[in-house]
Coordinates of C-alpha atoms in Angstrom, one line a residue:
X1 CA 0.4 -0.1 0.0
X2 CA 2.7 2.6 0.9
X3 CA 4.8 1.7 -2.0
X4 CA 1.3 2.8 -4.0
X5 CA 0.8 5.7 -2.5
X6 CA 4.6 6.7 -3.3
X7 CA 4.5 5.8 -7.1
X8 CA 0.9 8.2 -7.1
X9 CA 3.1 11.3 -6.1
X10 CA 6.0 10.8 -8.1
X11 CA 7.0 11.3 -11.9
X12 CA 5.7 8.7 -14.1
X13 CA 8.1 9.6 -16.3
X14 CA 10.7 7.8 -13.6
X15 CA 9.8 4.8 -14.7
X16 CA 8.0 2.0 -12.9
X17 CA 8.3 1.4 -9.2
X18 CA 11.7 -1.0 -9.0
X19 CA 13.6 1.3 -11.2
X20 CA 13.1 3.4 -7.9
X21 CA 13.7 1.3 -5.8
X22 CA 17.4 0.3 -8.2
X23 CA 18.1 4.3 -8.0
X24 CA 17.4 4.2 -4.2
X25 CA 19.6 0.4 -3.6
X26 CA 22.3 2.3 -6.1
X27 CA 21.9 5.3 -4.0
X28 CA 22.6 4.1 -0.9
X29 CA 25.7 1.9 -2.1
X30 CA 27.2 4.5 -3.6
X31 CA 26.9 6.5 -0.3
X32 CA 28.5 3.3 1.6
X33 CA 31.4 3.3 -1.2
X34 CA 32.2 6.9 -0.4
X35 CA 32.6 5.9 3.3
X36 CA 34.4 3.3 2.5
X37 CA 37.0 5.2 0.1
X38 CA 36.8 7.9 3.0
X39 CA 38.2 5.4 5.7
X40 CA 40.6 3.6 3.2
X41 CA 41.9 7.0 2.8
X42 CA 42.0 8.1 6.1
X43 CA 43.9 4.3 6.7
X44 CA 46.6 5.0 3.7
X45 CA 47.6 8.6 5.4
X46 CA 47.6 7.2 8.5
X47 CA 50.1 4.0 7.5
X48 CA 52.0 7.0 5.7
X49 CA 52.7 8.4 9.0
X50 CA 53.6 5.7 10.4
X51 CA 56.1 4.7 7.5
X52 CA 57.4 8.1 7.8
X53 CA 58.1 7.3 11.6
X54 CA 59.8 4.5 11.1
X55 CA 62.1 5.7 8.8
X56 CA 63.1 8.7 11.1
X57 CA 63.7 6.4 14.1
X58 CA 66.1 4.5 11.7
X59 CA 67.7 7.4 10.9
X60 CA 67.8 8.3 14.6
X61 CA 69.8 4.9 14.9
X62 CA 72.1 5.7 12.4
X63 CA 72.8 9.4 14.1
X64 CA 73.2 7.6 17.3
X65 CA 75.7 5.0 16.0
X66 CA 78.1 7.4 14.1
X67 CA 78.5 9.9 17.5
X68 CA 79.0 6.3 19.0
X69 CA 82.0 5.3 16.9
X70 CA 83.0 9.4 16.6
X71 CA 82.9 9.4 20.5
X72 CA 84.9 6.3 21.6
X73 CA 85.2 5.5 25.3
X74 CA 81.6 7.5 26.2
X75 CA 80.5 7.4 29.6
X76 CA 76.7 6.8 28.5
X77 CA 75.6 5.8 32.1
X78 CA 77.5 9.1 33.7
X79 CA 76.2 11.2 31.5
X80 CA 72.4 9.4 32.3
X81 CA 72.6 10.0 35.9
X82 CA 73.8 13.8 35.3
X83 CA 71.6 16.0 36.9
X84 CA 70.9 19.1 34.1
X85 CA 72.6 21.6 36.4
X86 CA 75.5 19.2 36.2
X87 CA 75.2 18.6 33.0
X88 CA 75.4 22.0 31.8
X89 CA 78.0 22.8 34.1
X90 CA 80.4 19.8 32.3
X91 CA 79.3 20.7 29.0
X92 CA 80.1 24.6 29.7
X93 CA 83.5 23.8 31.3
X94 CA 84.3 21.6 28.1
X95 CA 84.7 18.0 30.3
X96 CA 81.9 17.0 28.5
X97 CA 81.7 17.6 24.7
X98 CA 77.6 17.6 22.9
X99 CA 78.2 15.0 20.6
X100 CA 78.6 12.6 23.5
X101 CA 75.7 13.9 25.0
X102 CA 73.6 13.6 22.0
X103 CA 74.2 10.7 21.8
X104 CA 73.6 9.2 25.0
X105 CA 70.0 10.3 24.6
X106 CA 69.6 9.7 21.3
X107 CA 70.4 6.1 22.2
X108 CA 68.3 5.9 25.3
X109 CA 65.7 7.2 24.1
X110 CA 65.1 4.6 21.4
X111 CA 65.6 2.4 23.7
X112 CA 62.3 3.8 25.9
X113 CA 60.7 4.7 22.5
X114 CA 60.6 0.4 22.4
X115 CA 59.4 0.1 25.0
X116 CA 56.4 2.8 26.0
X117 CA 56.0 4.0 22.6
X118 CA 57.1 8.3 23.3
X119 CA 58.3 9.4 20.2
X120 CA 56.8 9.9 17.3
X121 CA 59.6 12.0 15.6
X122 CA 63.6 12.3 14.8
X123 CA 64.5 16.3 14.4
X124 CA 67.1 15.2 12.2
X125 CA 68.2 19.2 12.8
X126 CA 69.6 18.0 16.0
X127 CA 73.0 17.2 13.7
X128 CA 73.4 20.0 11.7
X129 CA 72.3 22.6 15.2
X130 CA 75.7 20.5 16.8
X131 CA 77.6 21.9 14.0
X132 CA 76.6 25.2 14.8
X133 CA 77.2 25.4 18.1
X134 CA 80.8 25.3 17.7
X135 CA 80.4 28.1 15.9
X136 CA 78.8 30.2 18.4
X137 CA 80.8 32.4 20.0
X138 CA 79.3 32.7 23.8
X139 CA 78.0 29.6 25.0
X140 CA 74.3 29.8 25.5
X141 CA 72.7 28.5 29.1
X142 CA 71.1 25.6 27.4
X143 CA 74.3 24.9 25.4
X144 CA 74.6 20.9 24.1
X145 CA 71.4 20.2 26.5
X146 CA 69.0 17.8 24.4
X147 CA 65.5 18.6 24.6
X148 CA 62.2 16.7 23.9
X149 CA 60.0 18.5 22.0
X150 CA 55.7 17.6 22.4
X151 CA 54.4 16.5 19.0
X152 CA 52.2 19.7 18.0
X153 CA 55.3 22.2 18.8
X154 CA 56.7 23.6 15.1
X155 CA 59.8 22.3 14.3
X156 CA 61.2 23.0 10.5
X157 CA 61.0 20.2 8.2
X158 CA 58.7 18.4 10.6
X159 CA 54.8 17.7 10.7
X160 CA 53.0 18.6 13.8
X161 CA 49.9 16.0 14.0
X162 CA 47.8 16.8 17.0
X163 CA 47.5 13.0 16.7
X164 CA 44.7 13.7 13.8
X165 CA 45.0 12.6 9.9
X166 CA 43.8 16.0 9.6
X167 CA 47.0 17.7 9.7
X168 CA 49.6 15.0 8.6
X169 CA 51.3 16.3 5.8
X170 CA 51.6 19.7 6.7
X171 CA 55.3 20.0 7.0
X172 CA 56.6 23.0 8.9
X173 CA 58.6 25.5 7.2
X174 CA 59.7 27.5 10.4
X175 CA 60.7 26.5 14.0
X176 CA 58.1 28.1 16.8
X177 CA 59.5 30.9 18.7
X178 CA 60.3 28.7 21.8
X179 CA 62.3 26.7 19.9
X180 CA 64.6 29.2 18.0
X181 CA 64.8 30.3 21.4
X182 CA 66.2 27.2 22.8
X183 CA 68.5 27.0 19.8
X184 CA 69.6 30.6 20.7
X185 CA 70.4 29.2 23.9
X186 CA 72.8 25.9 22.9
X187 CA 69.6 24.1 23.0
X188 CA 69.7 20.5 20.8
X189 CA 66.1 19.6 19.8
X190 CA 66.1 15.6 19.0
X191 CA 62.5 14.1 19.7
X192 CA 59.0 14.7 19.2
X193 CA 57.2 13.1 21.4
X194 CA 53.7 11.4 21.6
X195 CA 50.2 13.2 22.2
X196 CA 46.6 11.9 23.1
X197 CA 44.2 12.9 19.6
X198 CA 43.3 17.0 19.9
X199 CA 45.3 16.9 22.9
X200 CA 41.6 17.5 25.4
X201 CA 42.3 14.6 27.1
X202 CA 44.9 13.6 29.4
X203 CA 45.3 10.3 28.4
X204 CA 48.3 9.7 25.7
X205 CA 46.8 7.7 22.8
X206 CA 45.7 8.2 19.1
X207 CA 44.7 6.6 16.2
X208 CA 48.2 7.4 14.2
X209 CA 50.9 6.3 16.3
X210 CA 49.0 4.1 19.2
X211 CA 49.1 4.4 22.7
X212 CA 52.1 5.2 24.8
X213 CA 52.9 3.6 28.1
X214 CA 54.0 4.6 31.5
X215 CA 56.9 3.9 31.8
X216 CA 56.9 3.0 35.8
X217 CA 54.1 1.2 35.3
X218 CA 53.2 -0.3 31.7
X219 CA 49.2 -1.1 33.3
X220 CA 48.9 2.9 34.0
X221 CA 48.7 6.0 31.9
X222 CA 51.4 8.4 31.5
X223 CA 48.7 10.7 31.6
X224 CA 48.1 13.9 28.8
X225 CA 48.4 15.4 26.7
X226 CA 52.2 15.4 27.2
X227 CA 51.8 12.0 28.2
X228 CA 54.9 11.5 25.2
X229 CA 57.5 13.8 27.1
X230 CA 56.2 12.2 30.4
X231 CA 57.3 9.1 29.7
X232 CA 60.3 9.5 27.9
X233 CA 61.8 11.8 30.7
X234 CA 60.7 9.4 33.0
X235 CA 62.5 6.4 30.9
X236 CA 65.5 8.5 31.5
X237 CA 65.1 9.3 27.8
X238 CA 65.9 13.0 27.7
X239 CA 66.5 15.7 30.5
X240 CA 64.3 18.2 29.4
X241 CA 61.1 18.7 27.6
X242 CA 58.7 21.2 26.7
X243 CA 55.1 20.9 26.7
X244 CA 51.6 22.1 26.8
X245 CA 49.4 22.8 29.5
X246 CA 45.5 24.2 28.8
X247 CA 43.6 22.1 31.7
X248 CA 46.4 20.1 32.9
X249 CA 48.3 18.6 30.1
X250 CA 51.8 19.2 31.7
X251 CA 50.9 18.6 35.4
X252 CA 49.1 15.7 34.8
X253 CA 52.4 13.7 33.2
X254 CA 54.8 14.9 35.7
X255 CA 51.9 13.9 38.1
X256 CA 51.4 10.8 36.7
X257 CA 55.8 9.8 35.9
X258 CA 57.2 11.3 38.8
X259 CA 58.4 14.2 37.5
X260 CA 58.7 18.1 37.9
X261 CA 56.4 20.4 35.5
X262 CA 55.8 24.1 35.4
X263 CA 52.6 25.5 33.7
X264 CA 53.5 30.1 33.2
X265 CA 51.5 32.9 33.2
X266 CA 50.0 32.8 29.6
X267 CA 52.2 35.1 27.9
X268 CA 55.2 34.7 29.8
X269 CA 56.0 32.5 27.1
X270 CA 55.0 32.4 23.7
X271 CA 53.9 29.3 21.3
X272 CA 54.0 31.2 18.0
X273 CA 55.8 32.1 15.3
X274 CA 58.7 35.7 15.3
X275 CA 56.5 38.5 14.3
X276 CA 57.4 40.1 10.7
X277 CA 60.1 42.3 11.2
X278 CA 58.7 44.9 9.4
X279 CA 55.5 44.5 11.6
X280 CA 58.1 45.5 15.0
X281 CA 59.9 47.9 13.1
X282 CA 56.4 49.5 12.4
X283 CA 54.6 49.5 15.4
X284 CA 57.6 49.9 17.8
X285 CA 55.3 52.2 20.3
X286 CA 51.9 49.7 19.9
X287 CA 54.3 47.4 21.4
X288 CA 55.0 49.4 24.3
X289 CA 51.7 49.9 24.9
X290 CA 50.9 46.1 24.4
X291 CA 48.0 47.0 21.6
X292 CA 49.3 44.8 18.5
X293 CA 46.7 42.2 18.3
X294 CA 47.0 39.0 18.6
X295 CA 45.8 38.1 15.6
X296 CA 48.9 39.5 13.7
X297 CA 50.8 36.5 15.3
X298 CA 50.9 33.0 13.5
X299 CA 51.1 30.1 15.4
X300 CA 53.5 28.1 15.9
X301 CA 51.7 24.9 17.5
X302 CA 49.3 23.3 15.9
X303 CA 45.4 22.7 17.8
X304 CA 42.1 21.7 16.7
X305 CA 40.9 24.4 19.4
X306 CA 40.0 27.8 18.2
X307 CA 37.3 28.4 20.7
X308 CA 39.5 29.1 23.7
X309 CA 38.7 32.5 25.1
X310 CA 38.8 32.0 28.9
X311 CA 41.1 29.5 29.3
X312 CA 44.9 30.3 27.6
X313 CA 47.0 27.5 26.4
X314 CA 50.6 27.6 27.9
X315 CA 54.2 26.2 27.1
X316 CA 56.2 25.2 30.1
X317 CA 59.2 23.0 30.8
X318 CA 59.1 19.2 31.9
X319 CA 62.2 17.6 33.9
X320 CA 63.4 15.3 36.8
X321 CA 63.5 18.1 39.1
X322 CA 62.9 21.9 39.6
X323 CA 66.3 23.5 39.3
X324 CA 65.7 22.0 35.6
X325 CA 62.6 23.6 35.2
X326 CA 63.9 27.5 36.8
X327 CA 67.0 27.2 34.4
X328 CA 65.2 26.4 31.1
X329 CA 63.1 29.3 32.1
X330 CA 65.9 31.5 32.8
X331 CA 66.8 30.8 29.3
X332 CA 63.5 31.3 27.8
X333 CA 63.4 34.6 29.5
X334 CA 66.2 36.0 27.2
X335 CA 66.2 39.1 25.1
X336 CA 65.9 36.2 22.4
X337 CA 62.5 36.1 23.2
X338 CA 61.6 39.3 23.4
X339 CA 63.0 40.2 20.5
X340 CA 61.4 37.6 18.1
X341 CA 58.1 38.2 19.5
X342 CA 57.7 41.7 21.0
X343 CA 54.3 41.4 22.8
X344 CA 55.7 38.4 25.1
X345 CA 56.3 41.3 28.1
X346 CA 60.2 41.5 28.8
X347 CA 60.5 40.3 32.1
X348 CA 63.6 38.3 32.2
X349 CA 64.0 35.6 34.4
X350 CA 64.2 36.7 38.4
X351 CA 67.3 34.7 39.9
X352 CA 66.9 37.0 43.7
X353 CA 63.5 35.6 43.9
X354 CA 64.7 32.1 43.3
X355 CA 66.8 31.7 45.1
X356 CA 65.1 34.0 48.4
X357 CA 65.1 31.8 51.5
X358 CA 62.4 34.3 53.8
X359 CA 60.0 32.2 54.9
X360 CA 56.6 31.8 52.7
X361 CA 53.0 32.6 53.7
X362 CA 51.5 29.1 52.2
X363 CA 47.7 28.6 51.7
X364 CA 46.6 25.1 51.4
X365 CA 43.5 23.1 50.6
X366 CA 42.6 19.0 50.6
X367 CA 39.8 19.1 48.4
X368 CA 38.1 21.2 46.1
X369 CA 34.6 20.4 47.0
X370 CA 33.6 18.5 43.5
X371 CA 36.0 15.4 43.3
X372 CA 36.8 13.7 46.7
X373 CA 40.8 13.5 46.4
X374 CA 42.1 10.1 46.3
X375 CA 43.7 8.9 49.7
X376 CA 47.3 9.8 48.2
X377 CA 46.4 12.6 47.0
X378 CA 45.0 13.8 50.4
X379 CA 48.4 12.3 52.6
X380 CA 50.4 13.9 50.1
X381 CA 49.0 17.5 50.9
X382 CA 48.8 16.9 54.5
X383 CA 52.4 15.5 54.5
X384 CA 53.9 18.1 52.6
X385 CA 51.9 20.4 55.1
X386 CA 53.6 19.1 58.2
X387 CA 57.1 19.3 56.4
X388 CA 56.3 23.2 55.5
X389 CA 54.9 24.2 58.5
X390 CA 58.1 22.4 60.7
X391 CA 60.3 24.3 58.7
X392 CA 58.8 27.9 59.5
X393 CA 56.9 28.6 56.9
X394 CA 53.2 30.3 57.9
X395 CA 50.4 28.1 57.2
X396 CA 46.9 28.9 56.5
X397 CA 43.9 26.8 55.5
X398 CA 42.2 28.1 52.6
X399 CA 38.1 26.7 52.0
X400 CA 36.8 27.5 48.7
X401 CA 34.8 25.1 46.6
X402 CA 36.4 25.2 43.4
X403 CA 35.0 24.4 40.1
X404 CA 35.7 24.5 36.5
X405 CA 34.6 26.3 33.1
X406 CA 34.4 24.1 29.9
X407 CA 37.4 25.2 27.6
X408 CA 34.8 25.6 24.5
X409 CA 33.6 29.0 23.8
X410 CA 32.8 28.2 20.4
X411 CA 30.6 24.9 22.1
X412 CA 33.5 22.6 20.5
X413 CA 32.5 23.3 16.6
X414 CA 36.3 23.8 15.5
X415 CA 37.0 19.9 17.6
X416 CA 34.4 18.5 15.6
X417 CA 35.1 20.4 12.4
X418 CA 38.1 18.7 12.9
X419 CA 37.1 15.4 12.9
X420 CA 35.5 15.0 9.5
X421 CA 36.9 12.2 7.8
X422 CA 39.0 11.4 10.4
X423 CA 38.7 8.4 12.6
X424 CA 38.8 8.7 17.0
X425 CA 40.4 7.1 19.5
X426 CA 39.0 4.5 21.5
X427 CA 40.3 6.3 24.7
X428 CA 38.9 10.2 23.4
X429 CA 35.0 8.2 22.7
X430 CA 33.5 9.1 25.7
X431 CA 34.6 12.7 25.6
X432 CA 34.1 12.9 22.0
X433 CA 30.2 12.1 22.2
X434 CA 30.2 14.9 25.5
X435 CA 31.1 17.7 22.8
X436 CA 28.4 16.6 20.5
X437 CA 25.3 16.9 22.5
X438 CA 22.5 20.1 22.3
X439 CA 23.9 23.6 22.8
X440 CA 21.3 23.2 25.7
X441 CA 21.8 20.3 27.1
X442 CA 25.4 21.3 27.4
X443 CA 24.3 24.9 28.7
X444 CA 21.8 22.7 31.8
X445 CA 25.6 20.5 32.0
X446 CA 27.5 23.5 32.9
X447 CA 24.9 24.8 35.2
X448 CA 24.7 21.4 36.9
X449 CA 28.7 21.0 37.0
X450 CA 28.9 25.3 38.5
X451 CA 31.3 26.7 35.9
X452 CA 33.4 28.4 37.6
X453 CA 33.1 32.6 37.7
X454 CA 34.9 34.0 41.1
X455 CA 38.7 34.7 39.5
X456 CA 38.0 38.1 42.0
X457 CA 36.6 36.4 44.6
X458 CA 39.9 34.2 44.7
X459 CA 41.9 36.2 44.8
X460 CA 40.4 38.3 47.0
X461 CA 40.6 35.5 49.5
X462 CA 44.4 35.5 48.6
X463 CA 44.8 39.2 49.2
X464 CA 42.7 38.5 53.1
X465 CA 44.8 35.8 54.1
X466 CA 48.2 37.5 52.6
X467 CA 49.3 34.2 51.0
X468 CA 52.7 34.4 48.8
X469 CA 51.8 30.7 47.1
X470 CA 49.2 28.1 47.7
X471 CA 49.8 24.2 48.7
X472 CA 47.3 21.6 46.5
X473 CA 46.7 18.6 45.5
X474 CA 47.7 17.3 42.3
X475 CA 45.1 14.5 40.7
X476 CA 46.5 11.1 40.8
X477 CA 48.0 9.1 40.9
X478 CA 48.3 7.2 37.6
X479 CA 45.2 6.4 35.8
X480 CA 44.7 2.8 34.4
X481 CA 44.7 2.8 30.5
X482 CA 41.0 4.0 29.2
X483 CA 39.9 6.3 32.2
X484 CA 41.4 9.7 31.3
X485 CA 38.3 10.3 28.8
X486 CA 35.3 8.9 31.3
X487 CA 36.8 11.5 33.6
X488 CA 37.5 14.8 32.2
X489 CA 35.8 16.5 35.4
X490 CA 38.5 15.4 37.4
X491 CA 40.9 17.7 36.0
X492 CA 39.9 20.6 38.6
X493 CA 42.3 20.5 40.2
X494 CA 44.9 21.5 37.6
X495 CA 41.9 23.4 35.1
X496 CA 40.9 26.0 37.6
X497 CA 44.6 27.5 37.8
X498 CA 44.3 27.8 33.6
X499 CA 41.0 29.5 34.2
X500 CA 42.3 31.8 36.5
X501 CA 45.6 32.0 34.8
X502 CA 47.8 31.4 37.6
X503 CA 51.5 29.9 37.1
X504 CA 51.6 26.5 38.6
X505 CA 53.9 23.3 39.1
X506 CA 53.6 19.4 40.4
X507 CA 56.4 18.1 42.5
X508 CA 56.5 14.7 43.5
X509 CA 55.8 13.8 47.4
X510 CA 55.7 10.7 48.0
X511 CA 54.9 7.3 46.6
X512 CA 51.5 5.2 46.9
X513 CA 51.7 2.9 50.2
X514 CA 49.9 0.1 51.4
X515 CA 47.4 1.6 53.5
X516 CA 46.7 4.4 50.6
X517 CA 45.8 1.3 48.3
X518 CA 43.6 -0.1 51.7
X519 CA 41.9 3.2 52.1
X520 CA 40.5 3.5 48.6
X521 CA 38.8 0.3 49.0
X522 CA 36.4 2.6 50.9
X523 CA 36.4 5.6 48.7
X524 CA 33.2 6.6 48.1
X525 CA 33.6 9.8 46.8
X526 CA 32.2 12.8 47.7
X527 CA 28.3 11.7 45.9
X528 CA 29.0 8.1 45.3
X529 CA 27.6 8.4 41.5
X530 CA 29.2 6.5 38.9
X531 CA 32.1 9.2 38.4
X532 CA 32.8 8.5 41.7
X533 CA 33.3 5.2 41.5
X534 CA 35.5 5.3 38.1
X535 CA 38.1 7.6 39.7
X536 CA 38.6 4.8 42.0
X537 CA 38.9 2.1 39.7
X538 CA 41.1 4.6 37.6
X539 CA 43.3 5.0 40.8
X540 CA 43.7 1.3 41.9
X541 CA 46.5 -0.7 41.9
X542 CA 48.7 1.9 41.8
X543 CA 51.4 0.8 44.5
X544 CA 54.5 2.6 44.3
X545 CA 53.7 4.7 41.8
X546 CA 54.4 8.8 42.7
X547 CA 52.3 10.7 44.2
X548 CA 53.1 14.8 44.2
X549 CA 51.4 18.1 45.3
X550 CA 50.7 21.3 43.2
X551 CA 52.4 24.4 43.8
X552 CA 50.9 27.7 43.1
X553 CA 51.8 31.6 43.0
X554 CA 50.1 34.4 41.5
X555 CA 50.5 35.6 37.7
X556 CA 53.8 36.7 36.9
X557 CA 55.3 34.9 39.4
X558 CA 56.7 32.1 38.0
X559 CA 59.9 32.6 39.7
X560 CA 58.1 32.3 43.2
X561 CA 56.3 30.1 42.6
X562 CA 59.7 27.9 41.3
X563 CA 61.7 28.7 44.7
X564 CA 58.1 27.0 46.3
X565 CA 58.2 24.0 44.5
X566 CA 61.9 24.1 45.6
X567 CA 61.2 23.9 49.0
X568 CA 59.1 21.2 48.7
X569 CA 61.5 19.3 46.5
X570 CA 63.9 19.7 49.1
X571 CA 61.2 19.2 52.1
X572 CA 60.1 16.0 50.7
X573 CA 63.1 15.0 49.8
X574 CA 65.0 15.0 53.5
X575 CA 67.3 18.0 52.6
X576 CA 65.5 20.9 54.2
X577 CA 67.3 24.0 53.2
X578 CA 68.0 26.9 55.8
X579 CA 64.6 29.4 56.2

């Protein structure tokens, strides 16, 4: 009956109903074919990217072998055991050569990558950088230091994939400002590292390069989105890495992998490409009054996000100790940075603040009122608070319900557009489904999640207590694989300081104990809802894994933040500094 009525409204010239049925079937087949061809093309592009990586790693092996032959007798284990400050001193005095150090880290990075899958590309220009170092009249602060770079940060002659097919094949013609400054200071960028697809996830997996594992426990995630950096440094394959942070992407992998990491204030470091010299020459007066439009600055990173207005992404260092972070920041905050990008405030690193021994007024909290901290998270803050108090610092309890705002002022429209013709990584599917919700549903969720709207209130409370710095939990310990995408809201502990635009760093202070694991069995969270249950599952089985705390300062006070981190690090290691 339905077919007859359909036939009555159709143009008889179309032929009989069988012809129409054939047409509809062929159209459906064509749609299926087009989808298949599209997925096949995506697969081919991913296969090509993997072949390119394979060739890059082969080239890396050859470079390591050649450097080894040219530097016989290199004490690799001794070089790898040095702190970055010690290594920099030996390179500067000439007792170690940049070639021997680069070989040692190339070889170790290859070994670590075999175990945890963290390297996406070999920056072959590192050999040219070695030759340029010999011609430099002055040895920079990072002279001869090998440096790993997060995948999405532009390096000349290399692709910044963001873990997405959309960006494959786009070879960059210029280094980002931060890479240029690292080289100016004598640093040697030598590898790019893996990230989660889109980087809006704190696991480390994408359909192109696969899953990165935590070198401390392969059953655990290294965190993200700077997870490749975290895994490589924790595994000993890099001594300094540059990551980025939009909701905790430096601090979370640092927490999960037992490292130190710093998220600076937005614009203290820039991720862009150098501003045209003509623009600089024509706009000196505007630059001095900080009125240059940021639209004139070309991006030096690849990102699928363009809707971030209330939350800014920042580049920052990751390393094994706080002194390494401080040395990196000191090197980056130089005249070269300010000339390449005059929108960066010309504020050199304040060594006096970093090395000060003045007692601090420290605020702290053990939970944010949203996600109840895991037992080890809470214990880490309590332990550190006691150590700081015993060391002569003033401690104030700061109570606040701390919630986060969404990162997408465009409703994630641009992000979703980037997924067209791509394959969604399994670890991202839960998050991806949330981004596809209708706008009304998103608004309802935003109300339920109590978006943050109290930057001024937070500052008022800070001033009322006359605080210098803040001690608070860092999410951890490391999650089991597959949970990060289901618990994005748990980034409330780190995301807060992206919204507030405060510098924040992470320092490991302890390890998960048997008592922590036992207490976790009784964990219910604040609400006993599915998210609380997932957090319990995510952090289970972490005996012996590192536990960190988060250290925070007011905007533009990176040196004070680092000084606080150094104090926490020293006390946690039992090497108390004089106050």
